[in-house]
């Protein structure tokens, strides 16, 4: 079901989640672009578990779809991150 204009605006301006804006270098931002975890992960491997948990939390918060390649990448990361917990609050 398509989102309403108000829902799109709420998503674009979500300031109620600590994971909404994370400061990164310009090079990292360009490198990531609009790629999901199947296509891109941070160069710092020690951050992969946190990145995956944040990604999944955002997907759950906004009830966003996941394609199969993204799902497989996230499952692989989950296997590598057995002590990582996904925390999220559903968006209003």
XYZ file of N, CA, C and O in Angstrom, residues 2-76:
300
model
N 0.673 2.158 -0.910
C 1.495 3.381 -0.966
C 1.327 4.227 0.299
O 0.258 4.261 0.890
N 2.416 4.861 0.661
C 2.370 5.748 1.820
C 1.699 7.054 1.454
O 1.839 7.557 0.339
N 1.046 7.646 2.432
C 0.474 8.978 2.259
C 1.608 10.000 2.270
O 2.737 9.701 2.699
N 1.304 11.198 1.834
C 2.300 12.274 1.862
C 2.771 12.516 3.300
O 3.954 12.739 3.554
N 1.855 12.442 4.251
C 2.216 12.664 5.659
C 3.162 11.576 6.162
O 4.111 11.852 6.896
N 2.936 10.320 5.749
C 3.811 9.219 6.180
C 5.207 9.376 5.567
O 6.215 9.158 6.236
N 5.278 9.743 4.294
C 6.576 9.971 3.651
C 7.324 11.105 4.347
O 8.530 11.018 4.579
N 6.614 12.152 4.710
C 7.244 13.282 5.397
C 7.741 12.856 6.780
O 8.839 13.225 7.191
N 6.935 12.067 7.492
C 7.344 11.592 8.819
C 8.608 10.737 8.721
O 9.520 10.864 9.540
N 8.683 9.888 7.706
C 9.864 9.046 7.499
C 11.092 9.908 7.179
O 12.161 9.710 7.749
N 10.925 10.849 6.294
C 12.041 11.707 5.872
C 12.552 12.596 7.001
O 13.717 12.984 7.000
N 11.691 12.905 7.950
C 12.054 13.819 9.029
C 12.057 13.146 10.399
O 11.895 13.811 11.417
N 12.250 11.840 10.425
C 12.196 11.080 11.672
C 13.338 11.479 12.613
O 14.488 11.125 12.399
N 12.996 12.214 13.640
C 13.989 12.632 14.633
C 13.771 11.915 15.970
O 14.437 12.225 16.948
N 12.847 10.957 15.999
C 12.538 10.255 17.240
C 13.330 8.973 17.420
O 13.152 8.267 18.398
N 14.192 8.668 16.476
C 15.033 7.480 16.582
C 16.490 7.926 16.657
O 16.917 8.754 15.856
N 17.255 7.364 17.579
C 18.674 7.751 17.672
C 19.483 7.307 16.451
O 20.605 7.747 16.247
N 18.897 6.441 15.620
C 19.616 5.917 14.459
C 19.304 6.658 13.168
O 19.793 6.279 12.101
N 18.510 7.710 13.247
C 18.106 8.422 12.039
C 19.294 9.050 11.326
O 19.466 8.871 10.127
N 20.086 9.776 12.033
C 21.242 10.446 11.438
C 22.512 9.999 12.142
O 22.639 10.139 13.354
N 23.423 9.444 11.360
C 24.707 9.023 11.890
C 25.775 9.725 11.064
O 25.794 9.613 9.840
N 26.629 10.468 11.727
C 27.668 11.218 11.022
C 28.668 10.269 10.376
O 29.162 9.335 11.021
N 28.922 10.486 9.097
C 29.914 9.710 8.350
C 30.685 10.656 7.453
O 30.265 11.786 7.207
N 31.793 10.186 6.946
C 32.579 11.003 6.026
C 31.846 11.128 4.693
O 31.002 10.293 4.348
N 32.183 12.134 3.929
C 31.586 12.321 2.604
C 31.907 11.131 1.711
O 31.050 10.650 0.952
N 33.127 10.622 1.808
C 33.526 9.477 0.980
C 32.689 8.244 1.323
O 32.252 7.515 0.428
N 32.457 8.020 2.601
C 31.640 6.882 3.018
C 30.206 7.044 2.531
O 29.588 6.088 2.055
N 29.679 8.237 2.639
C 28.317 8.509 2.186
C 28.184 8.261 0.681
O 27.221 7.655 0.220
N 29.166 8.709 -0.091
C 29.145 8.480 -1.544
C 29.276 6.996 -1.846
O 28.616 6.469 -2.743
N 30.126 6.308 -1.116
C 30.355 4.886 -1.332
C 29.083 4.082 -1.081
O 28.744 3.186 -1.852
N 28.366 4.412 -0.023
C 27.143 3.695 0.315
C 26.025 4.014 -0.649
O 25.317 3.125 -1.109
N 25.837 5.290 -0.947
C 24.754 5.731 -1.822
C 23.434 5.140 -1.323
O 23.099 5.288 -0.168
N 22.699 4.455 -2.190
C 21.418 3.867 -1.780
C 21.493 2.341 -1.710
O 20.490 1.655 -1.848
N 22.675 1.824 -1.444
C 22.887 0.379 -1.413
C 22.433 -0.216 -0.080
O 22.603 0.386 0.971
N 21.891 -1.427 -0.157
C 21.505 -2.139 1.062
C 22.675 -3.034 1.516
O 23.707 -3.084 0.838
N 22.543 -3.726 2.638
C 23.658 -4.536 3.149
C 24.118 -5.672 2.228
O 25.204 -6.201 2.420
N 23.332 -6.038 1.241
C 23.784 -7.045 0.278
C 24.822 -6.454 -0.670
O 25.627 -7.177 -1.245
N 24.813 -5.130 -0.786
C 25.694 -4.445 -1.732
C 26.780 -3.610 -1.073
O 27.753 -3.230 -1.726
N 26.607 -3.292 0.210
C 27.562 -2.397 0.875
C 27.541 -2.628 2.373
O 26.485 -2.797 2.978
N 28.727 -2.638 2.960
C 28.888 -2.645 4.415
C 29.991 -1.654 4.757
O 30.881 -1.404 3.932
N 29.969 -1.087 5.954
C 31.040 -0.168 6.351
C 32.409 -0.826 6.232
O 32.544 -2.036 6.447
N 33.404 -0.037 5.892
C 34.765 -0.591 5.758
C 35.298 -1.098 7.091
O 36.129 -2.003 7.121
N 34.827 -0.548 8.188
C 35.236 -0.982 9.524
C 34.420 -2.218 9.909
O 33.257 -2.120 10.300
N 35.033 -3.387 9.791
C 34.344 -4.642 10.076
C 33.810 -4.742 11.494
O 32.827 -5.444 11.736
N 34.423 -4.029 12.428
C 33.950 -4.090 13.813
C 32.594 -3.401 13.982
O 31.954 -3.551 15.013
N 32.159 -2.678 12.961
C 30.876 -1.966 13.014
C 29.766 -2.726 12.289
O 28.617 -2.323 12.318
N 30.070 -3.837 11.642
C 29.069 -4.560 10.845
C 27.851 -4.993 11.656
O 26.714 -4.868 11.185
N 28.059 -5.497 12.854
C 26.929 -5.955 13.665
C 26.025 -4.798 14.062
O 24.795 -4.901 13.964
N 26.623 -3.711 14.495
C 25.836 -2.527 14.855
C 25.096 -1.990 13.643
O 23.913 -1.637 13.718
N 25.783 -1.938 12.507
C 25.165 -1.443 11.271
C 23.968 -2.312 10.887
O 22.890 -1.797 10.570
N 24.134 -3.629 10.942
C 23.042 -4.531 10.578
C 21.859 -4.372 11.536
O 20.702 -4.335 11.097
N 22.133 -4.267 12.829
C 21.054 -4.104 13.804
C 20.306 -2.793 13.585
O 19.075 -2.746 13.679
N 21.039 -1.743 13.272
C 20.418 -0.449 13.000
C 19.568 -0.529 11.736
O 18.447 -0.011 11.685
N 20.097 -1.184 10.708
C 19.370 -1.344 9.439
C 18.053 -2.095 9.667
O 16.987 -1.657 9.231
N 18.141 -3.220 10.375
C 16.950 -4.028 10.638
C 15.969 -3.258 11.518
O 14.755 -3.283 11.280
N 16.477 -2.560 12.515
C 15.600 -1.764 13.374
C 14.820 -0.719 12.598
O 13.633 -0.502 12.849
N 15.475 -0.084 11.639
C 14.789 0.922 10.811
C 13.743 0.248 9.929
O 12.623 0.756 9.778
N 14.085 -0.897 9.353
C 13.117 -1.642 8.536
C 11.884 -2.007 9.369
O 10.748 -1.856 8.917
N 12.115 -2.485 10.591
C 11.003 -2.859 11.452
C 10.223 -1.631 11.920
O 8.989 -1.656 11.958
N 10.935 -0.577 12.269
C 10.278 0.648 12.742
C 9.267 1.162 11.738
O 8.166 1.570 12.088
N 9.645 1.126 10.456
C 8.793 1.694 9.404
C 8.068 0.630 8.587
O 7.419 0.933 7.604
N 8.159 -0.633 8.991
C 7.494 -1.736 8.298
C 7.860 -1.744 6.815
O 7.003 -1.798 5.937
N 9.170 -1.685 6.557
C 9.687 -1.644 5.188
C 9.964 -3.050 4.671
O 10.351 -3.934 5.423
N 9.798 -3.229 3.385
C 10.035 -4.519 2.739
C 11.533 -4.809 2.637
O 12.363 -3.898 2.689
N 11.847 -6.079 2.484
C 13.218 -6.544 2.299
C 13.218 -7.480 1.099
O 12.391 -8.390 1.035
N 14.139 -7.250 0.141
C 14.209 -8.189 -0.985
C 15.069 -9.389 -0.586
O 15.701 -9.404 0.473
N 15.079 -10.406 -1.427
C 15.738 -11.664 -1.062
C 17.245 -11.517 -0.861
O 17.813 -12.096 0.070
N 17.924 -10.752 -1.714
C 19.372 -10.610 -1.538
C 19.694 -9.852 -0.248
O 20.645 -10.203 0.468
N 18.904 -8.863 0.068
C 19.072 -8.122 1.324
C 18.810 -9.050 2.512
O 19.566 -9.059 3.490
N 17.755 -9.834 2.427
C 17.405 -10.787 3.489
C 18.546 -11.763 3.733
O 18.924 -12.015 4.886
N 19.103 -12.318 2.669
C 20.195 -13.271 2.811
C 21.434 -12.620 3.440
O 22.102 -13.217 4.290
N 21.737 -11.392 3.023
C 22.874 -10.669 3.604
C 22.657 -10.432 5.094
O 23.574 -10.614 5.906
N 21.453 -10.044 5.462
C 21.150 -9.781 6.870
C 21.185 -11.067 7.699
O 21.663 -11.058 8.834
N 20.714 -12.166 7.130
C 20.795 -13.445 7.842
C 22.253 -13.852 8.058
O 22.610 -14.352 9.127
N 23.092 -13.617 7.055
C 24.519 -13.906 7.207
C 25.153 -13.060 8.286
O 25.948 -13.556 9.100
